[in-house]
Coordinates of C-alpha atoms and ligand atoms in Angstrom, one line a residue:
P29 CA 50.4 -19.5 3.1
P30 CA 47.3 -17.8 4.7
L31 CA 47.2 -14.0 5.0
S32 CA 48.5 -12.6 8.2
V33 CA 46.7 -9.8 10.1
A34 CA 49.2 -7.3 8.6
D35 CA 48.5 -8.7 5.1
I36 CA 44.8 -8.3 5.6
R37 CA 45.0 -4.7 6.7
K38 CA 47.0 -3.9 3.6
S39 CA 44.9 -5.9 1.1
F40 CA 41.7 -4.3 2.4
L41 CA 43.0 -0.8 2.0
D42 CA 44.5 -1.5 -1.4
F43 CA 41.2 -2.9 -2.6
F44 CA 39.2 0.1 -1.7
E45 CA 42.0 2.5 -2.9
S46 CA 41.6 0.8 -6.3
K47 CA 37.9 1.6 -6.1
G48 CA 38.6 5.3 -5.6
H49 CA 38.7 5.5 -1.8
T50 CA 41.0 7.8 0.2
V51 CA 42.8 5.8 2.9
V52 CA 42.4 7.6 6.2
P53 CA 44.4 6.7 9.4
S54 CA 42.9 5.3 12.5
S55 CA 41.7 8.0 14.9
P56 CA 42.4 7.7 18.7
L57 CA 40.3 5.6 21.1
V58 CA 39.3 8.8 22.8
P59 CA 37.0 10.5 20.2
G60 CA 38.2 14.0 19.5
N61 CA 34.9 15.3 18.1
D62 CA 32.4 13.8 20.6
P63 CA 32.6 14.3 24.3
T64 CA 29.4 12.3 24.8
L65 CA 30.9 9.1 23.5
M66 CA 33.2 7.2 25.9
F67 CA 35.4 5.4 23.3
T68 CA 35.7 5.1 19.6
N69 CA 33.6 2.0 19.0
S70 CA 33.4 1.9 15.2
G71 CA 35.1 3.2 12.1
M72 CA 32.5 5.9 11.5
V73 CA 33.1 7.8 14.7
Q74 CA 35.7 10.0 13.1
F75 CA 33.3 10.8 10.3
K76 CA 30.3 11.5 12.5
D77 CA 30.2 15.2 11.7
V78 CA 30.5 14.5 8.0
F79 CA 27.3 12.5 8.1
L80 CA 25.7 15.3 10.2
G81 CA 26.7 17.8 7.5
T82 CA 28.8 20.0 9.9
D83 CA 32.2 18.8 8.6
K84 CA 33.4 18.6 5.0
R85 CA 36.2 16.4 3.6
P86 CA 38.1 16.7 0.3
Y87 CA 36.9 13.2 -0.6
V88 CA 33.6 11.4 -1.0
R89 CA 35.0 7.9 -0.5
A90 CA 37.1 6.8 2.4
A91 CA 38.5 3.6 3.8
S92 CA 40.3 2.9 7.1
V93 CA 41.5 0.3 9.6
Q94 CA 40.2 1.7 12.9
A95 CA 41.2 0.8 16.4
C96 CA 38.0 0.3 18.4
L97 CA 37.1 -0.3 22.0
R98 CA 33.8 -1.8 23.2
A99 CA 34.0 -1.6 26.9
G100 CA 32.2 0.7 29.3
G101 CA 29.8 2.3 26.8
K102 CA 26.6 1.4 25.2
H103 CA 28.5 -1.2 23.2
N104 CA 30.1 -3.2 26.0
D105 CA 31.7 -6.6 25.1
L106 CA 33.8 -6.9 28.2
E107 CA 31.6 -9.7 29.6
N108 CA 31.9 -11.6 26.3
V109 CA 35.7 -11.9 26.4
G110 CA 36.8 -15.4 27.2
Y111 CA 33.3 -16.7 26.6
T112 CA 32.7 -16.2 22.8
A113 CA 35.0 -17.0 19.9
R114 CA 34.3 -13.6 18.3
H115 CA 34.4 -10.8 20.8
H116 CA 37.2 -8.6 22.0
T117 CA 37.2 -5.4 24.0
F118 CA 39.8 -3.8 21.7
F119 CA 39.6 -4.8 18.0
E120 CA 40.3 -3.4 14.6
M121 CA 37.5 -2.5 12.2
L122 CA 38.0 -2.5 8.5
G123 CA 35.6 0.1 6.9
N124 CA 34.7 1.9 3.7
W125 CA 32.5 4.9 3.4
S126 CA 30.5 6.8 0.8
F127 CA 29.7 10.4 1.7
G128 CA 26.7 11.0 -0.6
D129 CA 28.5 9.2 -3.4
Y130 CA 27.8 5.5 -4.1
F131 CA 25.1 3.5 -2.4
K132 CA 23.8 0.0 -1.8
R133 CA 24.6 -1.6 -5.1
E134 CA 28.3 -0.7 -5.2
S135 CA 28.7 -1.4 -1.5
I136 CA 27.3 -4.9 -1.7
E137 CA 29.0 -5.7 -5.0
W138 CA 32.5 -4.6 -3.8
G139 CA 32.0 -6.3 -0.5
W140 CA 31.2 -9.5 -2.3
E141 CA 34.1 -9.1 -4.8
L142 CA 36.5 -8.6 -2.0
L143 CA 35.3 -11.6 0.0
T144 CA 34.9 -14.1 -2.8
Q145 CA 37.4 -13.0 -5.4
V146 CA 40.3 -11.3 -3.5
Y147 CA 40.0 -13.4 -0.4
G148 CA 38.6 -16.5 -2.1
L149 CA 35.8 -17.3 0.4
P150 CA 33.5 -20.0 -0.8
P151 CA 30.2 -18.3 -1.7
E152 CA 28.1 -21.1 -0.2
K153 CA 29.5 -20.4 3.2
L154 CA 28.2 -16.8 3.2
T155 CA 24.7 -15.7 4.3
A156 CA 23.3 -12.1 4.2
T157 CA 20.7 -10.4 6.2
V158 CA 18.7 -7.3 5.2
Y159 CA 16.2 -5.1 7.1
H160 CA 12.7 -6.6 6.4
E161 CA 11.5 -3.6 4.5
D162 CA 14.6 -3.2 2.4
D163 CA 13.5 -4.8 -0.9
E164 CA 16.3 -2.9 -2.7
A165 CA 19.0 -4.6 -0.7
Y166 CA 17.2 -8.0 -0.9
D167 CA 17.0 -7.7 -4.7
I168 CA 20.7 -6.8 -5.0
W169 CA 21.6 -9.9 -3.0
T170 CA 19.3 -12.3 -4.9
K171 CA 19.4 -10.8 -8.4
V172 CA 22.7 -9.0 -8.9
I173 CA 24.9 -11.2 -6.6
G174 CA 22.8 -14.3 -7.2
L175 CA 22.7 -15.5 -3.6
P176 CA 19.9 -18.1 -3.2
P177 CA 16.8 -16.5 -1.5
E178 CA 17.1 -18.9 1.5
R179 CA 20.4 -17.4 2.3
V180 CA 19.1 -13.8 2.3
I181 CA 17.4 -13.4 5.6
R182 CA 15.0 -10.5 6.3
I183 CA 15.4 -9.3 9.9
N184 CA 12.3 -7.8 11.5
D185 CA 11.8 -5.1 14.1
N186 CA 13.2 -7.4 16.8
K187 CA 14.0 -4.9 19.5
G188 CA 10.6 -3.8 20.6
G189 CA 9.3 -1.1 18.3
K190 CA 9.2 0.3 14.7
Y191 CA 12.7 0.7 13.4
K192 CA 14.1 -1.1 16.5
S193 CA 16.0 -3.9 14.8
D194 CA 19.5 -5.5 14.6
N195 CA 19.3 -4.4 11.0
F196 CA 18.2 -0.8 11.4
W197 CA 21.0 1.6 12.4
M198 CA 20.5 4.9 14.2
M199 CA 23.2 7.4 15.0
A200 CA 21.0 8.7 18.0
D201 CA 17.4 9.1 18.8
T202 CA 17.1 11.5 16.0
G203 CA 19.3 12.2 12.9
P204 CA 20.8 9.9 10.2
C205 CA 19.6 6.3 10.2
G206 CA 18.8 3.5 7.8
P207 CA 18.7 -0.2 7.1
C208 CA 21.8 -2.5 7.3
S209 CA 22.8 -5.6 5.5
E210 CA 25.2 -8.0 7.3
I211 CA 27.3 -10.8 6.0
F212 CA 27.8 -13.9 8.0
Y213 CA 30.2 -16.8 7.6
D214 CA 29.2 -20.4 8.4
H215 CA 32.0 -22.1 10.3
G216 CA 30.2 -25.4 10.0
P217 CA 27.7 -27.7 11.6
H218 CA 30.1 -29.0 14.2
I219 CA 29.9 -25.6 16.0
P220 CA 26.7 -24.8 18.0
G221 CA 24.6 -21.9 16.8
G222 CA 21.9 -21.1 14.3
P223 CA 21.7 -18.7 11.3
P224 CA 21.0 -15.0 11.9
G225 CA 17.4 -14.4 13.0
S226 CA 17.0 -17.9 14.5
P227 CA 16.6 -18.5 18.2
D228 CA 20.2 -19.6 18.7
E229 CA 21.8 -17.0 16.5
D230 CA 24.1 -16.0 19.4
G231 CA 26.1 -19.2 19.0
D232 CA 29.4 -19.1 17.2
R233 CA 28.5 -21.1 14.1
F234 CA 27.3 -18.3 11.9
I235 CA 29.7 -15.4 12.7
E236 CA 28.8 -11.9 11.6
I237 CA 31.8 -10.5 9.7
W238 CA 30.7 -7.3 7.8
N239 CA 28.0 -4.8 8.5
H240 CA 26.9 -2.5 5.6
V241 CA 24.8 0.5 6.9
F242 CA 22.8 2.4 4.4
M243 CA 22.1 5.9 5.8
Q244 CA 19.1 6.9 3.9
F245 CA 16.7 8.5 6.3
E246 CA 16.5 11.2 8.9
M247 CA 14.7 10.2 12.1
H248 CA 12.5 12.9 13.7
E249 CA 11.4 13.4 17.3
D250 CA 8.0 11.8 16.6
G251 CA 9.6 8.6 15.3
S252 CA 8.8 9.3 11.7
V253 CA 11.5 9.2 9.0
T254 CA 12.1 11.2 5.8
P255 CA 14.6 10.5 3.1
L256 CA 18.1 12.1 3.3
P257 CA 19.0 14.2 0.2
A258 CA 22.4 12.4 -0.2
P259 CA 22.3 8.8 1.1
C260 CA 25.6 7.5 2.6
V261 CA 27.3 4.2 3.2
D262 CA 29.1 3.2 6.4
T263 CA 30.6 -0.3 6.6
G264 CA 32.5 -2.2 9.3
M265 CA 34.2 -5.6 9.2
G266 CA 36.0 -7.1 12.2
L267 CA 39.6 -7.7 11.1
E268 CA 40.1 -10.5 13.7
R269 CA 37.0 -12.4 12.5
L270 CA 38.1 -12.2 8.9
A271 CA 41.6 -13.3 9.8
A272 CA 40.1 -16.3 11.6
I273 CA 38.3 -17.4 8.4
L274 CA 41.3 -16.8 6.2
Q275 CA 43.6 -18.6 8.5
H276 CA 41.2 -21.6 8.7
V277 CA 40.6 -21.3 12.4
H278 CA 37.3 -20.8 14.2
S279 CA 38.1 -18.4 17.1
N280 CA 39.6 -14.9 16.8
Y281 CA 41.9 -16.0 19.6
E282 CA 43.6 -18.5 17.3
I283 CA 44.8 -16.0 14.6
D284 CA 48.5 -15.2 14.2
L285 CA 48.5 -12.1 16.3
F286 CA 46.7 -13.7 19.2
E287 CA 48.8 -16.8 19.0
R288 CA 51.8 -14.7 19.7
L289 CA 50.1 -12.7 22.5
I290 CA 48.8 -15.9 24.2
Q291 CA 52.3 -17.3 24.0
A292 CA 53.6 -14.2 25.7
A293 CA 50.8 -14.4 28.3
S294 CA 51.7 -18.0 28.9
E295 CA 55.3 -17.1 29.5
A296 CA 54.4 -14.2 31.8
T297 CA 52.0 -16.2 33.9
G298 CA 53.7 -19.6 33.8
C299 CA 50.5 -21.2 32.5
A300 CA 51.4 -23.9 30.0
D301 CA 47.9 -24.6 29.0
L302 CA 47.6 -22.4 25.9
A303 CA 43.8 -23.1 25.7
H304 CA 43.2 -21.6 29.2
P305 CA 40.4 -18.9 28.9
S306 CA 42.4 -16.7 31.3
L307 CA 45.2 -16.4 28.7
K308 CA 42.6 -15.2 26.2
V309 CA 41.4 -12.6 28.6
I310 CA 44.9 -11.4 29.4
A311 CA 45.8 -11.2 25.7
D312 CA 42.6 -9.3 24.9
H313 CA 43.1 -6.9 27.8
I314 CA 46.7 -6.0 27.1
R315 CA 45.6 -4.6 23.7
A316 CA 42.8 -2.6 25.2
T317 CA 44.8 -1.2 28.1
A318 CA 48.0 -0.5 26.2
F319 CA 46.2 1.3 23.4
L320 CA 44.3 3.3 26.0
V321 CA 47.5 4.5 27.7
S322 CA 49.0 5.3 24.3
D323 CA 45.9 7.4 23.5
G324 CA 46.2 9.3 26.8
V325 CA 44.0 7.4 29.2
I326 CA 45.5 6.5 32.6
P327 CA 43.9 4.4 35.3
S328 CA 41.8 6.5 37.7
N329 CA 38.5 6.3 39.6
E330 CA 36.3 8.1 37.1
G331 CA 35.1 8.2 33.6
R332 CA 37.4 6.7 31.0
G333 CA 40.2 6.2 33.5
Y334 CA 37.9 3.9 35.6
V335 CA 37.1 1.8 32.6
Q336 CA 40.8 1.5 32.0
R337 CA 41.4 0.5 35.7
R338 CA 38.6 -2.1 35.5
I339 CA 40.1 -3.7 32.5
I340 CA 43.6 -3.8 34.0
R341 CA 42.5 -5.2 37.3
R342 CA 40.4 -7.8 35.6
A343 CA 43.5 -9.0 33.7
I344 CA 45.6 -9.0 36.8
R345 CA 43.0 -11.1 38.6
H346 CA 43.1 -13.7 35.8
G347 CA 46.9 -13.8 36.2
Y348 CA 46.5 -14.2 39.9
K349 CA 44.2 -17.1 39.2
L350 CA 47.0 -18.7 37.2
G351 CA 49.3 -18.4 40.2
Q352 CA 50.9 -14.9 39.7
K353 CA 51.6 -13.1 43.0
K354 CA 53.7 -10.3 41.4
P355 CA 53.3 -7.9 38.5
F356 CA 53.4 -9.7 35.2
F357 CA 50.9 -8.0 32.9
H358 CA 53.2 -5.1 31.8
K359 CA 55.7 -7.7 30.5
L360 CA 53.4 -8.3 27.5
V361 CA 53.9 -4.7 26.3
P362 CA 57.1 -5.2 24.3
V363 CA 55.5 -8.2 22.4
L364 CA 52.4 -6.1 21.6
V365 CA 54.5 -3.2 20.4
E366 CA 56.5 -5.6 18.2
L367 CA 53.2 -7.0 16.8
M368 CA 51.2 -3.8 16.3
G369 CA 53.7 -0.9 16.6
A370 CA 54.3 -0.7 12.9
A371 CA 50.5 -0.3 12.2
Y372 CA 50.0 2.1 15.1
P373 CA 52.8 4.6 15.5
R374 CA 51.5 6.1 18.7
L375 CA 51.8 2.7 20.4
Q376 CA 55.3 2.3 19.1
A377 CA 56.3 5.8 20.4
E378 CA 54.6 5.3 23.8
G379 CA 55.6 1.7 24.5
R380 CA 57.9 2.5 27.4
R381 CA 55.4 4.8 29.1
V382 CA 52.6 2.2 28.6
E383 CA 54.8 -0.4 30.4
E384 CA 55.4 2.0 33.3
V385 CA 51.8 3.0 33.8
L386 CA 50.6 -0.7 33.7
K387 CA 53.4 -1.7 36.1
A388 CA 52.4 1.0 38.6
E389 CA 48.8 0.0 38.5
E390 CA 49.8 -3.7 39.0
E391 CA 51.9 -2.9 42.0
R392 CA 49.1 -0.9 43.5
F393 CA 46.5 -3.7 43.0
F394 CA 48.7 -6.5 44.1
E395 CA 48.9 -4.9 47.5
T396 CA 45.2 -5.8 48.2
L397 CA 44.4 -8.5 45.7
A398 CA 45.3 -11.5 47.8
N399 CA 43.5 -10.3 50.9
G400 CA 40.4 -9.4 48.8
M401 CA 40.4 -12.9 47.1
E402 CA 40.6 -14.5 50.5
I403 CA 37.5 -12.6 51.7
L404 CA 35.7 -13.5 48.5
D405 CA 36.7 -17.2 48.7
D406 CA 35.4 -17.2 52.3
A407 CA 32.1 -15.7 51.3
L408 CA 31.6 -18.2 48.5
I409 CA 30.7 -21.0 50.8
A410 CA 29.3 -24.1 49.3
G411 CA 25.7 -23.9 48.2
R412 CA 25.6 -20.1 48.1
K413 CA 24.1 -18.9 44.9
E414 CA 24.3 -15.2 45.4
L415 CA 27.1 -13.1 46.9
P416 CA 25.7 -10.6 49.4
G417 CA 25.9 -7.0 48.2
H418 CA 27.7 -5.8 51.3
V419 CA 30.6 -8.2 50.6
A420 CA 30.9 -7.0 47.0
F421 CA 30.8 -3.4 48.4
K422 CA 33.5 -4.1 51.0
L423 CA 35.7 -5.7 48.2
H424 CA 35.1 -2.6 46.2
D425 CA 35.6 -0.1 48.9
T426 CA 38.5 -1.6 50.8
Y427 CA 40.3 -3.9 48.4
G428 CA 39.9 -2.1 45.1
F429 CA 37.8 -4.8 43.4
P430 CA 35.6 -3.1 40.8
L431 CA 32.1 -4.7 40.9
D432 CA 32.6 -6.3 37.5
L433 CA 35.8 -8.0 38.6
T434 CA 33.9 -9.5 41.6
Q435 CA 31.1 -10.6 39.1
D436 CA 33.7 -12.1 36.9
V437 CA 35.0 -14.3 39.7
C438 CA 31.5 -15.2 40.8
R439 CA 30.4 -16.1 37.3
E440 CA 33.2 -18.6 37.0
R441 CA 31.8 -20.3 40.0
G442 CA 28.1 -20.1 39.0
V443 CA 27.3 -17.5 41.5
T444 CA 25.5 -14.1 41.0
V445 CA 26.1 -10.9 42.9
D446 CA 23.4 -9.0 44.7
V447 CA 23.8 -5.7 42.8
A448 CA 20.9 -4.0 44.5
G449 CA 22.5 -4.8 47.8
F450 CA 25.8 -3.4 46.5
D451 CA 24.0 -0.2 45.5
E452 CA 22.4 0.1 48.9
A453 CA 25.7 -0.3 50.7
M454 CA 27.2 2.3 48.4
A455 CA 24.3 4.7 49.1
A456 CA 24.5 4.1 52.8
Q457 CA 28.2 4.9 52.9
K458 CA 27.6 8.0 50.9
A459 CA 24.9 9.2 53.2
A460 CA 27.1 8.5 56.2
G461 CA 29.9 10.4 54.6
R462 CA 27.7 13.3 53.8
A463 CA 26.4 13.4 57.4
A464 CA 29.9 13.5 58.7
G465 CA 30.7 16.2 56.2
K466 CA 33.7 14.2 55.0
F467 CA 33.3 14.8 51.3
K468 CA 31.3 17.0 49.0
M469 CA 28.9 15.2 46.6
D470 CA 27.0 16.0 43.5
K471 CA 23.3 16.0 44.4
A472 CA 22.4 14.9 40.9
V473 CA 24.3 11.6 41.2
D474 CA 22.3 8.6 40.1
Y475 CA 23.0 5.6 42.3
S476 CA 21.1 3.1 40.2
G477 CA 23.8 3.2 37.6
G478 CA 26.7 2.8 39.9
A479 CA 26.6 -0.9 40.0
N480 CA 25.6 -1.4 36.4
V481 CA 29.1 -1.6 35.1
F482 CA 28.2 1.3 32.8
T483 CA 26.0 -0.8 30.6
G484 CA 23.7 1.6 28.8
Y485 CA 25.8 4.7 29.5
D486 CA 27.4 6.1 26.4
E487 CA 27.7 9.6 27.8
L488 CA 30.9 10.3 29.6
S489 CA 29.1 13.1 31.5
S490 CA 26.7 10.7 33.2
A491 CA 29.3 7.9 33.5
S492 CA 31.7 10.2 35.3
K493 CA 29.0 11.5 37.6
I494 CA 28.3 7.9 38.6
I495 CA 31.9 7.2 39.0
A496 CA 32.4 10.3 41.1
I497 CA 30.6 8.5 43.9
Y498 CA 33.2 5.8 44.0
Q499 CA 35.8 6.2 46.7
D500 CA 39.3 5.3 46.0
G501 CA 39.3 1.5 46.2
V502 CA 42.8 1.2 47.6
P503 CA 43.6 2.7 51.0
Ligands
ATP18 P1 28.0 -9.1 17.2 O1 26.5 -9.2 16.8 O2 28.8 -10.3 16.8 O3 28.2 -8.6 18.6 P2 27.8 -6.4 16.2 O4 26.6 -6.5 15.4 O5 27.7 -5.8 17.6 O6 28.6 -7.8 16.3 P3 28.7 -4.2 14.5 O7 28.3 -3.1 15.5 O8 27.8 -4.4 13.4 O9 28.9 -5.5 15.4 O10 30.2 -3.9 14.1 C1 30.7 -4.2 12.7 C2 31.6 -5.4 12.8 O11 32.7 -5.3 13.7 C3 31.0 -6.7 13.1 O12 30.3 -7.3 12.0 C4 32.2 -7.6 13.6 O13 32.9 -8.1 12.5 C5 33.1 -6.6 14.2 N1 32.9 -6.6 15.7 C6 31.9 -6.0 16.4 N2 32.1 -6.2 17.7 C7 33.3 -6.8 17.9 C8 34.0 -7.3 19.0 N3 33.6 -7.0 20.2 N4 35.2 -7.9 18.8 C9 35.6 -8.1 17.5 N5 35.0 -7.7 16.4 C10 33.8 -7.1 16.6
MG19 MG1 27.8 -6.8 19.4
MG20 MG1 25.3 -8.2 15.4
MG21 MG1 26.3 -5.9 13.4

């Protein structure tokens, strides 16, 4: 039988343990060592200070299965959920690291060995990318591994500038950086999408499974790079994407774990159509929000808590769309704990509290949801292509609809939202409030970001400033 998600976690760690790696547990979704980062969004976050040289570990090789969240920061996949086969908000990243120990050759060779020999993936379905200047990685793929040159793709500086590339990784504007090599799996010509580097690479035919980052330079203020004395390796592979391949399905949402969650979402919402996109969204969002609560994030109107609130309310709205008029979302928690509690002891321990927190937030939002939806439906009159900003703002201000929730509804109906108008309404209300002396405001607040659903904000400090201008959405 195909490997389950649980089998894959174990086999990955066993493999790297056999190659001399120390297995390190997943760190919390709220990074303990980095107040500027909203959420842990990759396996390397807990090792950041090791790469910067300010932390030392008793090992030079490590491996982990890391809980990650890509919502609300610079990496934001919230808008992809329900639309692509490969994106979640919460996902698990399998990773291995070298802290100044092995480098490109071992990383690529072991990666290949694991995929083709341990997991038995057919080599002809795998394609690799390298940074266009990285001849060393190119030669390892073509000469050591023996991949045909047409399946080793050099990726240029495709992000508008030297070293701005999908295949060049930077920790920040300055500091450790270097080329990456990524491995893609071809799900077959019946699925739309082109190979990496092609115009339709964002399709779901060639799915990126494993990123190997080779930290070999230090980036300076002037944009020049110098070699690092002890190059490092940082890799990350999406557990759900690998599981999809090993379980012979195309979408992450069809793997064993999601099959169970979607079944639970179907029971909780009464939607019998197991392929309904809203069930995928609910199944995705229960993981994100339950793990957030278990890591100490409760819904609120600022910072991490507001991202948490946005994800919960989005899930609730999808349930509402399926006919739910009463709290249903929290009912998925026991199933999630059953599925993931053994691998994540904090989730296991906090299960009851998670359920209570989610239920309370549901009760709160259900008070205004139906009325808000009515206003939104009325505003979306036939032929209207853009929702006026003042409507989106009213929904936000009076009915507790985060802007991205309104955008999610509108997107389903082929309508955009006038975000500039939303910002103006927000600014006008703030000015009026200030004139009336009703509340104190931070003068440094930047309105422009308020409606941008946090995209581009990785810093909690700026995100919470922006969020500070939000008034409580529920009267
Ligand atoms: P993509 O291009 O598909 O969005 P990425 O390049 O943003 O992926 P990386 O930052 O390189 O992803 O992360 C390493 C690995 O983590 C990816 O190769 C993929 O397997 C997995 N991964 C990244 N984002 C997600 C996500 N939102 N959901 C599930 N898995 C993900
Ligand atoms: Mg991405
Ligand atoms: Mg990518
Ligand atoms: Mg990548």
